mmCIF file of C-alpha atoms in Angstrom:
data_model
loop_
_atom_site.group_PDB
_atom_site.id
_atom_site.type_symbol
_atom_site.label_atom_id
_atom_site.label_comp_id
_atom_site.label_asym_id
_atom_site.label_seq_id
_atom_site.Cartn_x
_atom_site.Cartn_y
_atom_site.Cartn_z
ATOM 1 C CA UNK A 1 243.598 272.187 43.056
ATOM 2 C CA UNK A 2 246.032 269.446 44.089
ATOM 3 C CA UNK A 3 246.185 266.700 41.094
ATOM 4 C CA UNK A 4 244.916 263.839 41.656
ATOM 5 C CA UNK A 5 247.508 260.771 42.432
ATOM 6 C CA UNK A 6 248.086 259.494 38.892
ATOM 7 C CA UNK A 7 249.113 256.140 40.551
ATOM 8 C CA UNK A 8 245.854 255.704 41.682
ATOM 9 C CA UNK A 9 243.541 257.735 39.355
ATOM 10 C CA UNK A 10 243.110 254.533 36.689
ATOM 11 C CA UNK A 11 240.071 252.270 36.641
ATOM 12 C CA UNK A 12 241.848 248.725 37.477
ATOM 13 C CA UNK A 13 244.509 249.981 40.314
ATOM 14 C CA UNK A 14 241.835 251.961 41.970
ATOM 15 C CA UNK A 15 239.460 249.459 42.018
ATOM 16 C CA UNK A 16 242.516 246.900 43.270
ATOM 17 C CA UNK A 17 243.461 249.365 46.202
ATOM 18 C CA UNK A 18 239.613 249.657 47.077
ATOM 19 C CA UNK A 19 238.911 246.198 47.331
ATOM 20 C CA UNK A 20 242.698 245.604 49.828
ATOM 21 C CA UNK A 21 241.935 248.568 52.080
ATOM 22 C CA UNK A 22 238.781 246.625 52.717
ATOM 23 C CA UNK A 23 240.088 242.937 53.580
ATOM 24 C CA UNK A 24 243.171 241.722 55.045
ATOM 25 C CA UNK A 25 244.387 240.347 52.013
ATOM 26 C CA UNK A 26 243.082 238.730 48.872
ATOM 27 C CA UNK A 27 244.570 236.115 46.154
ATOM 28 C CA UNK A 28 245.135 237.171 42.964
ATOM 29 C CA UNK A 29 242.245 234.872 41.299
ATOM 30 C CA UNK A 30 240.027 236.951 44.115
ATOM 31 C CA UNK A 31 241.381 240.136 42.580
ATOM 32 C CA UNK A 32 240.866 239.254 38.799
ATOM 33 C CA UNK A 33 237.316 237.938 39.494
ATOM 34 C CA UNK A 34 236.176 241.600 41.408
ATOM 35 C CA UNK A 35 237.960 243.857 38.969
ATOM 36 C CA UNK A 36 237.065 241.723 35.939
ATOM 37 C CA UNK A 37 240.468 242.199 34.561
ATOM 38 C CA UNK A 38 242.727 240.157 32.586
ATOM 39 C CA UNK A 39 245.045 238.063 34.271
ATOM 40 C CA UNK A 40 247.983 239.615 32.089
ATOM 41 C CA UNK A 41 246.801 243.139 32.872
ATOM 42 C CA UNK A 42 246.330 242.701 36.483
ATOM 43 C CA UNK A 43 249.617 241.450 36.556
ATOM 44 C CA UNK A 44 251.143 244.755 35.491
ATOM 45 C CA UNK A 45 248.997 246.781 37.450
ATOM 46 C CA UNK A 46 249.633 245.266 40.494
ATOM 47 C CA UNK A 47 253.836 245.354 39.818
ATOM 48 C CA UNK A 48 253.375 249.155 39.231
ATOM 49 C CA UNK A 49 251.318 249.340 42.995
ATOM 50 C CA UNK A 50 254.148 247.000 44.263
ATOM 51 C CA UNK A 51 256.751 249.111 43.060
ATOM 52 C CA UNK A 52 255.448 252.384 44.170
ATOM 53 C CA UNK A 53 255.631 250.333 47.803
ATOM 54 C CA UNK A 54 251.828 250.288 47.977
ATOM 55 C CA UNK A 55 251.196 246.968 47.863
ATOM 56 C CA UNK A 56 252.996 243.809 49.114
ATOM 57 C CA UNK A 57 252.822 240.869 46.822
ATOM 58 C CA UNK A 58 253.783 237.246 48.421
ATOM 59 C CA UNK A 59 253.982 234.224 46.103
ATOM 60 C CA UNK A 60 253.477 230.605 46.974
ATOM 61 C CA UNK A 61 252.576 227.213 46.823
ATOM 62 C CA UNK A 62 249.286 225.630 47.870
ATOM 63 C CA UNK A 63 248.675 221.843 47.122
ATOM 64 C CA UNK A 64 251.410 222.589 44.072
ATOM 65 C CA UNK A 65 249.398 225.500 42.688
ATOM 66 C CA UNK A 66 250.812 229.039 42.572
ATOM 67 C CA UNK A 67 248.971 231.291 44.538
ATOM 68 C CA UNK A 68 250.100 235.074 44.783
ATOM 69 C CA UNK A 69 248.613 236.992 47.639
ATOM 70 C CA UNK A 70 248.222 240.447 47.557
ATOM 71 C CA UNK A 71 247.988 243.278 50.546
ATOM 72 C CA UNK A 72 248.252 246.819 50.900
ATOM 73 C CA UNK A 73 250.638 248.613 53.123
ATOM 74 C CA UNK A 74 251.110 251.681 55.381
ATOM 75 C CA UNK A 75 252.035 253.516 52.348
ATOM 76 C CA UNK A 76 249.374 252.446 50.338
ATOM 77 C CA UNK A 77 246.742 253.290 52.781
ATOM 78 C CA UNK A 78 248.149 256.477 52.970
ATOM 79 C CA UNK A 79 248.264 257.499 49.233
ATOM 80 C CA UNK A 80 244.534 255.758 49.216
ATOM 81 C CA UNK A 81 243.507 258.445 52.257
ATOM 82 C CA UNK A 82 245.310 261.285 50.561
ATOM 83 C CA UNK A 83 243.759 260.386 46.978
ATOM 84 C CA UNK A 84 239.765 260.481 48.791
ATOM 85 C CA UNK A 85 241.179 263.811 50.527
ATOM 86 C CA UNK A 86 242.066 265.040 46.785
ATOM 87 C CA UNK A 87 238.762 264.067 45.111
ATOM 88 C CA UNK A 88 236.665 265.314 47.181
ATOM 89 C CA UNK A 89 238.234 269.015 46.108
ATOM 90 C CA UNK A 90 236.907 268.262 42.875
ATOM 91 C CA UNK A 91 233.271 266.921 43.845
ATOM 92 C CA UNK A 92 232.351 269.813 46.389
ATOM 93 C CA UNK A 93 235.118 272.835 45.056
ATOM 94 C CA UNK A 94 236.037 274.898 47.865
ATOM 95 C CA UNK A 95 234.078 278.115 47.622
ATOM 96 C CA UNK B 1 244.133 248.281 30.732
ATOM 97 C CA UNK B 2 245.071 251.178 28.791
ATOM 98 C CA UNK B 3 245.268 254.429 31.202
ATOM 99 C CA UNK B 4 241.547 254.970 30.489
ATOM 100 C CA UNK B 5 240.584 258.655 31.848
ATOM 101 C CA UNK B 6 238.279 258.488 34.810
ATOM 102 C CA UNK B 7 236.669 261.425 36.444
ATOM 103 C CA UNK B 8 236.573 261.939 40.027
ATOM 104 C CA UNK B 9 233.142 260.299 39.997
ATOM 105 C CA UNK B 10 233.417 257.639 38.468
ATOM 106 C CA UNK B 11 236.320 257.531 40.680
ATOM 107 C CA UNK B 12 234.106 257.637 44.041
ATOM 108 C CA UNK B 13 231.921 254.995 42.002
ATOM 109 C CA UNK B 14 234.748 252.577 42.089
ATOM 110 C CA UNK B 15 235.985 252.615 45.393
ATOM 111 C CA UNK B 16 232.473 252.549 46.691
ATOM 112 C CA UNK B 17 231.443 248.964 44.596
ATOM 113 C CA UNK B 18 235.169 247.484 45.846
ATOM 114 C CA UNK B 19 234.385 248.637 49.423
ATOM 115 C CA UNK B 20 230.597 247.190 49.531
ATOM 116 C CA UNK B 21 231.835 244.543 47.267
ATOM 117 C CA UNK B 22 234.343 243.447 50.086
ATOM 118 C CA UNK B 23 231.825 243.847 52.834
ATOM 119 C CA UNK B 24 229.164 241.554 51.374
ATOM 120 C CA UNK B 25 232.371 238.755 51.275
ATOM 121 C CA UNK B 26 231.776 238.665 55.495
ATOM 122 C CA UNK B 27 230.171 235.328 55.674
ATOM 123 C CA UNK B 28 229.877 232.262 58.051
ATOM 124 C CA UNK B 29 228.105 228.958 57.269
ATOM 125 C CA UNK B 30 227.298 228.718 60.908
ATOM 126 C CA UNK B 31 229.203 225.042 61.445
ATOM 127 C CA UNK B 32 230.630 226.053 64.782
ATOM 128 C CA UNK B 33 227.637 227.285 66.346
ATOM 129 C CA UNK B 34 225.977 224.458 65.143
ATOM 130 C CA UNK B 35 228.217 221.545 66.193
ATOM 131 C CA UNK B 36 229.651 223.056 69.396
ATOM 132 C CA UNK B 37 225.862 224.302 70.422
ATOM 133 C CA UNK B 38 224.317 220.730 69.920
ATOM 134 C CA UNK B 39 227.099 218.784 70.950
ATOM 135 C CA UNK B 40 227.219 220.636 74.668
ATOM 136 C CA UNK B 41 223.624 221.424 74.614
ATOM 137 C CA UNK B 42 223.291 216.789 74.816
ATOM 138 C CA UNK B 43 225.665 216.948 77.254
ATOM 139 C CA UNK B 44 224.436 218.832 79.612
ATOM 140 C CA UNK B 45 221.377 217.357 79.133
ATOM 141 C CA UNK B 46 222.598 214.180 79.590
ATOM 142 C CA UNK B 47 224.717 215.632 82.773
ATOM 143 C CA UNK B 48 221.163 216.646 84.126
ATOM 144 C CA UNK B 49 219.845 213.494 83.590
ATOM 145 C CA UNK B 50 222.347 211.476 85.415
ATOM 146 C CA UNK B 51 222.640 213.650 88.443
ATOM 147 C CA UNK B 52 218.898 213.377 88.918
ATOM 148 C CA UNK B 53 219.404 210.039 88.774
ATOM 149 C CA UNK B 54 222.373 210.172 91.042
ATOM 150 C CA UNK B 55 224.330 208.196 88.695
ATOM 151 C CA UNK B 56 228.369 208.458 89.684
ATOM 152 C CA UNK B 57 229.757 208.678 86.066
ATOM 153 C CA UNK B 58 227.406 211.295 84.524
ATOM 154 C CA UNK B 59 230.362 213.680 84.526
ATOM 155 C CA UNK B 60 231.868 211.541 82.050
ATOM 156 C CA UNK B 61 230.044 212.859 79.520
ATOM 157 C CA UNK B 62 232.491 215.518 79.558
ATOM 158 C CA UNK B 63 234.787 214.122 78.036
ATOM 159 C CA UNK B 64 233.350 214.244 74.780
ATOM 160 C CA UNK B 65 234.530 217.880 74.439
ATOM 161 C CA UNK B 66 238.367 217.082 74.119
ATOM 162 C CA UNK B 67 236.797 214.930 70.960
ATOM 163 C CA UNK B 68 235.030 218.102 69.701
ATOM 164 C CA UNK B 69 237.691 220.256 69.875
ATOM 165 C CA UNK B 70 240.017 217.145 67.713
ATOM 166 C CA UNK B 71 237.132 216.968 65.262
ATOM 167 C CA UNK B 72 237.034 220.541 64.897
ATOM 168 C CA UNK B 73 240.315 221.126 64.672
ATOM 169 C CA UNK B 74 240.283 218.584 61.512
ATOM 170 C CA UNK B 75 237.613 220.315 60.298
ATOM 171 C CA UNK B 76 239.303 223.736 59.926
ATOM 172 C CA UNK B 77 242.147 221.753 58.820
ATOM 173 C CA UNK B 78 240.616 220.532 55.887
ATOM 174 C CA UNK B 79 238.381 223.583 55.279
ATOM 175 C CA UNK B 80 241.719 226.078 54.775
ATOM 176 C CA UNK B 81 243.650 223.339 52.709
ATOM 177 C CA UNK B 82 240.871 222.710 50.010
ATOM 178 C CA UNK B 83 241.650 223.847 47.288
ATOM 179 C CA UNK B 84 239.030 225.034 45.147
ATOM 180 C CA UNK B 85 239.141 227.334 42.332
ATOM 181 C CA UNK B 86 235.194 228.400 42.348
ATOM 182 C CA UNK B 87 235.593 228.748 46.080
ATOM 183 C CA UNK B 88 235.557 232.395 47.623
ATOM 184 C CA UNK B 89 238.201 231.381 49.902
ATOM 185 C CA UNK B 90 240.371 233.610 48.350
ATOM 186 C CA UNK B 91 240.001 236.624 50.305
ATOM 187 C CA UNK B 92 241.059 237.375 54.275
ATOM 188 C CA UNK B 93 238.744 239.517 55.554
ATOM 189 C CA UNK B 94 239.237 241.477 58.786
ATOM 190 C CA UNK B 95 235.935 239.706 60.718
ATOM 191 C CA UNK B 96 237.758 236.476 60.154
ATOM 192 C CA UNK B 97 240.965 237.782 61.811
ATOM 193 C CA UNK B 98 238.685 239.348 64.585
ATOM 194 C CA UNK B 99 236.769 235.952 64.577
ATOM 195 C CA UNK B 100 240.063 234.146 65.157
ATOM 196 C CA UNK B 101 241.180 236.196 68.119
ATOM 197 C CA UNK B 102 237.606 236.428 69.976
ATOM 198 C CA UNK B 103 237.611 232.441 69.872
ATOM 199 C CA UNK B 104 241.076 231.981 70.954
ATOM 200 C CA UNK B 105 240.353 234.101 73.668
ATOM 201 C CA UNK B 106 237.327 232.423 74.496
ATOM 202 C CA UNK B 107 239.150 228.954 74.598
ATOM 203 C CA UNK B 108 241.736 230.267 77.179
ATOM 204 C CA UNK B 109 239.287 231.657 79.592
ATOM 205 C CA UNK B 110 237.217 228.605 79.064
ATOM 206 C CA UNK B 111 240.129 226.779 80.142
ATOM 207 C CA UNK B 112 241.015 229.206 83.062
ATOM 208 C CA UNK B 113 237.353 228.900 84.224
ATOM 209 C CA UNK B 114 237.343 224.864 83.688
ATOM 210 C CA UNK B 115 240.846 224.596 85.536
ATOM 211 C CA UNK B 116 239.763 226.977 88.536
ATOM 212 C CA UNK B 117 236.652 225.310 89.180
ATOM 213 C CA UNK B 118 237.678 223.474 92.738
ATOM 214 C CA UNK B 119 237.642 227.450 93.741
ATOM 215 C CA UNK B 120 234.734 228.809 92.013
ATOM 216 C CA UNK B 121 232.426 226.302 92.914
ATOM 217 C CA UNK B 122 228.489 227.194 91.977
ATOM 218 C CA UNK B 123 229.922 230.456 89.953
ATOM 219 C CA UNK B 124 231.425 227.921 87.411
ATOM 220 C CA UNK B 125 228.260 227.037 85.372
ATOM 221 C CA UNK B 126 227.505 230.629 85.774
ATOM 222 C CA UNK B 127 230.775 231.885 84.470
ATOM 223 C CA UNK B 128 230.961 229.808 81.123
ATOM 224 C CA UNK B 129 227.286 231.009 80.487
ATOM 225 C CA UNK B 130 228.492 234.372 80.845
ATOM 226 C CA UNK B 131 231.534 233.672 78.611
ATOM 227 C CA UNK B 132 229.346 232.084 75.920
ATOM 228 C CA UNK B 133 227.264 235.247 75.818
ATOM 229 C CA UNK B 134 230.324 236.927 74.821
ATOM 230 C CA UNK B 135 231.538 234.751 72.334
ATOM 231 C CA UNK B 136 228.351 235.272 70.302
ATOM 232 C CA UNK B 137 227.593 238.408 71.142
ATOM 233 C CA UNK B 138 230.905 239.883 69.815
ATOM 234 C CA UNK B 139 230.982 237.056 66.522
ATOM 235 C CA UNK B 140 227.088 238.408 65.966
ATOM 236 C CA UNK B 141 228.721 242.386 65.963
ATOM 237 C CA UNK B 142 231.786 241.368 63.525
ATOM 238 C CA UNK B 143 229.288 239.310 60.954
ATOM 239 C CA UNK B 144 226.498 241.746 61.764
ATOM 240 C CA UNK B 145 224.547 238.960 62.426
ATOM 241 C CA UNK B 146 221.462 240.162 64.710
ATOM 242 C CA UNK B 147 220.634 237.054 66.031
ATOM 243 C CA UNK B 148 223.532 235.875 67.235
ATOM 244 C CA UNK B 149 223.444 239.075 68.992
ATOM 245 C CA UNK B 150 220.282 238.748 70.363
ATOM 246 C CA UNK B 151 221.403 235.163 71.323
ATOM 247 C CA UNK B 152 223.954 235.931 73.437
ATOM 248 C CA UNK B 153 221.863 239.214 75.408
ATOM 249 C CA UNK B 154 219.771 236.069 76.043
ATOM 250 C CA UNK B 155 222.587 234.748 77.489
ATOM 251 C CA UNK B 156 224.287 237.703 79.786
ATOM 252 C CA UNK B 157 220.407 237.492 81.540
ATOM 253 C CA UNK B 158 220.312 233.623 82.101
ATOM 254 C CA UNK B 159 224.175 234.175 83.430
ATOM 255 C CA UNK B 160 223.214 236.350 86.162
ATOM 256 C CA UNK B 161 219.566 234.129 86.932
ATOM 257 C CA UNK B 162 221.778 230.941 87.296
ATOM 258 C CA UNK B 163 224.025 232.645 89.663
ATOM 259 C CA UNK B 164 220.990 232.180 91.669
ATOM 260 C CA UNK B 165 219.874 228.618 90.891
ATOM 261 C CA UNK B 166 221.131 225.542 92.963
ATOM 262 C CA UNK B 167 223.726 223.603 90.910
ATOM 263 C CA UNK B 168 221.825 221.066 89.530
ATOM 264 C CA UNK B 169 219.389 222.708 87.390
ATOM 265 C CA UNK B 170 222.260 225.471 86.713
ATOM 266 C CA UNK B 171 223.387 222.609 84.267
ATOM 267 C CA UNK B 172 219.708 223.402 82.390
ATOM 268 C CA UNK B 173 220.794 226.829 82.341
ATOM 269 C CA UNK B 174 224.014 226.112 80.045
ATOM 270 C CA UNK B 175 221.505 224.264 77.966
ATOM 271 C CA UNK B 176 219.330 226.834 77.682
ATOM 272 C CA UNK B 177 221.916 229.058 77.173
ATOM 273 C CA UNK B 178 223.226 227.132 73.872
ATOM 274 C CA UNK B 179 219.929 226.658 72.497
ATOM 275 C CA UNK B 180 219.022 230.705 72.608
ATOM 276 C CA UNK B 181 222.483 231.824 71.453
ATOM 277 C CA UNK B 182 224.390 228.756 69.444
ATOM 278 C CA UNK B 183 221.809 226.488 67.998
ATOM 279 C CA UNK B 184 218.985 229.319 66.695
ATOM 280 C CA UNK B 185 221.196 231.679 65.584
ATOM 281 C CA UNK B 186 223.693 228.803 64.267
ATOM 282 C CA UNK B 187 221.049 227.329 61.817
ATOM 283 C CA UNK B 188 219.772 230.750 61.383
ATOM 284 C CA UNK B 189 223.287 231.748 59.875
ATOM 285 C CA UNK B 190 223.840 228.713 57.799
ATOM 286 C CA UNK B 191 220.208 229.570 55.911
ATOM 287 C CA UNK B 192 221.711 233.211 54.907
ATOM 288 C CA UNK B 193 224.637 231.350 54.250
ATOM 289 C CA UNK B 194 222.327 228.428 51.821
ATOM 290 C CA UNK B 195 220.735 231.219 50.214
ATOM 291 C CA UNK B 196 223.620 233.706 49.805
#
């Protein structure tokens, strides 16, 4: 059986990946609040997805706040196709 | 997070909350249906009024929209800059970047429609009744919204009935045709919205 993308196969960047295949893009303060994660952890989570290329990460300013927004890419919806492709292997084996 | 060990269902479990999760974000509090649908649905009343009254500057009235389309533009202007941290406007979802495009669209064929009107004559009333059918008919399939849908069937049928109506009481028609699929399903959307 193929393994299982280790890039994706942790709670917190799964659930991050899940939530930007669904939407356009989302803030980071939307991220935190769905995943429940710590700001500090998110953070390193989502340079991990960035650096793998799955993610792009733009940071700005809005009415002088910081705002990071977060969205996946071509790559990333790939690897997020081929992960769901891999698990399946392992909830209905192949007989 | 530590690299806590998940297996593959509690894997499935996770993508499945962040998808639904994501889905349930697809909201509208209705303010465009609402203003635009009461705001033309006066005027053509008012338009009715004053041609059966042969007044000369009933078609004045028109010229509120120009002042709509300012006050909405303000609107969305101060809508995307608020900044509010318990606000959910922290998210883009796809509907609103489908939403976007369907209305621009709209706009420009409105204004095609509006501009060609010395040539279309008695199919112009028709026309824009038949456009607003689409606009919420398509918004009702993106926010899977039934009655907008429903609205704007409403609308494709009183399209084709005021091809066949004399001019005057086609202007009814458009009013009709705002009440059925901007100002029910409007308010309708802005109580899911209340109670969401």
């Amino acid at each position: 059986m193929k393994e299982l993308d280790p890039l994706l196969h942790s709670q917190l960047r799964l659930g991050i990946i899940s939530l930007l295949i669904s939407v356009k893009e989302a803030e980071f303060t939307h991220l935190k609040g769905e995943t429940n994660a710590t700001a500090g952890n998110l953070s390193i989570q989502l340079q991990k997805l960035k650096e793998a290329g799955y993610i792009e990460i733009e940071k700005t300013f809005k009415d002088n706040y910081p705002q990071t927004t977060c969205k996946i890419t071509k790559v990333g919806i790939k690897a997020f196709e081929n992960y769901v492709k891999d698990l399946q292997q392992y909830i209905k084996p192949k007989k | 997070m530590e690299e806590q060990n998940i297996n593959p269902e509690q894997s499935m479990q996770i993508i499945q909350s962040m998808i639904n999760r994501a889905q349930s974000n697809v909201s509208d509090n209705g303010f465009y249906f609402i203003f635009w649908g009461w705001l033309v649905f006066l005027c053509s009343v008012i338009f009715y009024i004053t041609l059966k009254m042969e007044m000369q500057y009933g078609w004045l009235v028109w010229s509120l929209m120009p002042l709509g389309g300012i006050f909405t533009g303000i609107y969305s202007y101060y809508e995307h800059r608020k900044y509010n941290p318990d606000a959910q406007k922290k998210v883009k979802t796809y509907a609103e970047v489908y939403l976007g495009y369907l209305w621009i669209a709209f706009g420009i064929s409105l204004c095609t429609i509006l501009f060609m009107m010395g040539k279309l004559g008695e199919s112009t009333y028709p026309l824009v009744i038949n456009l607003y059918a689409i606009g919420t008919f398509v918004s009702g399939g993106i926010l899977r919204f039934k009655p907008l849908i429903i609205g704007g069937a409403f609308s494709f049928a009183i399209a084709i009935v005021s091809f066949f109506t004399p001019f005057e009481n086609q202007v009814l028609l458009v009013a009709l045709s705002l009440l059925v699929s901007y100002i029910i399903p409007g308010h309708l959307l802005r109580n899911k919205f209340k109670n969401q």
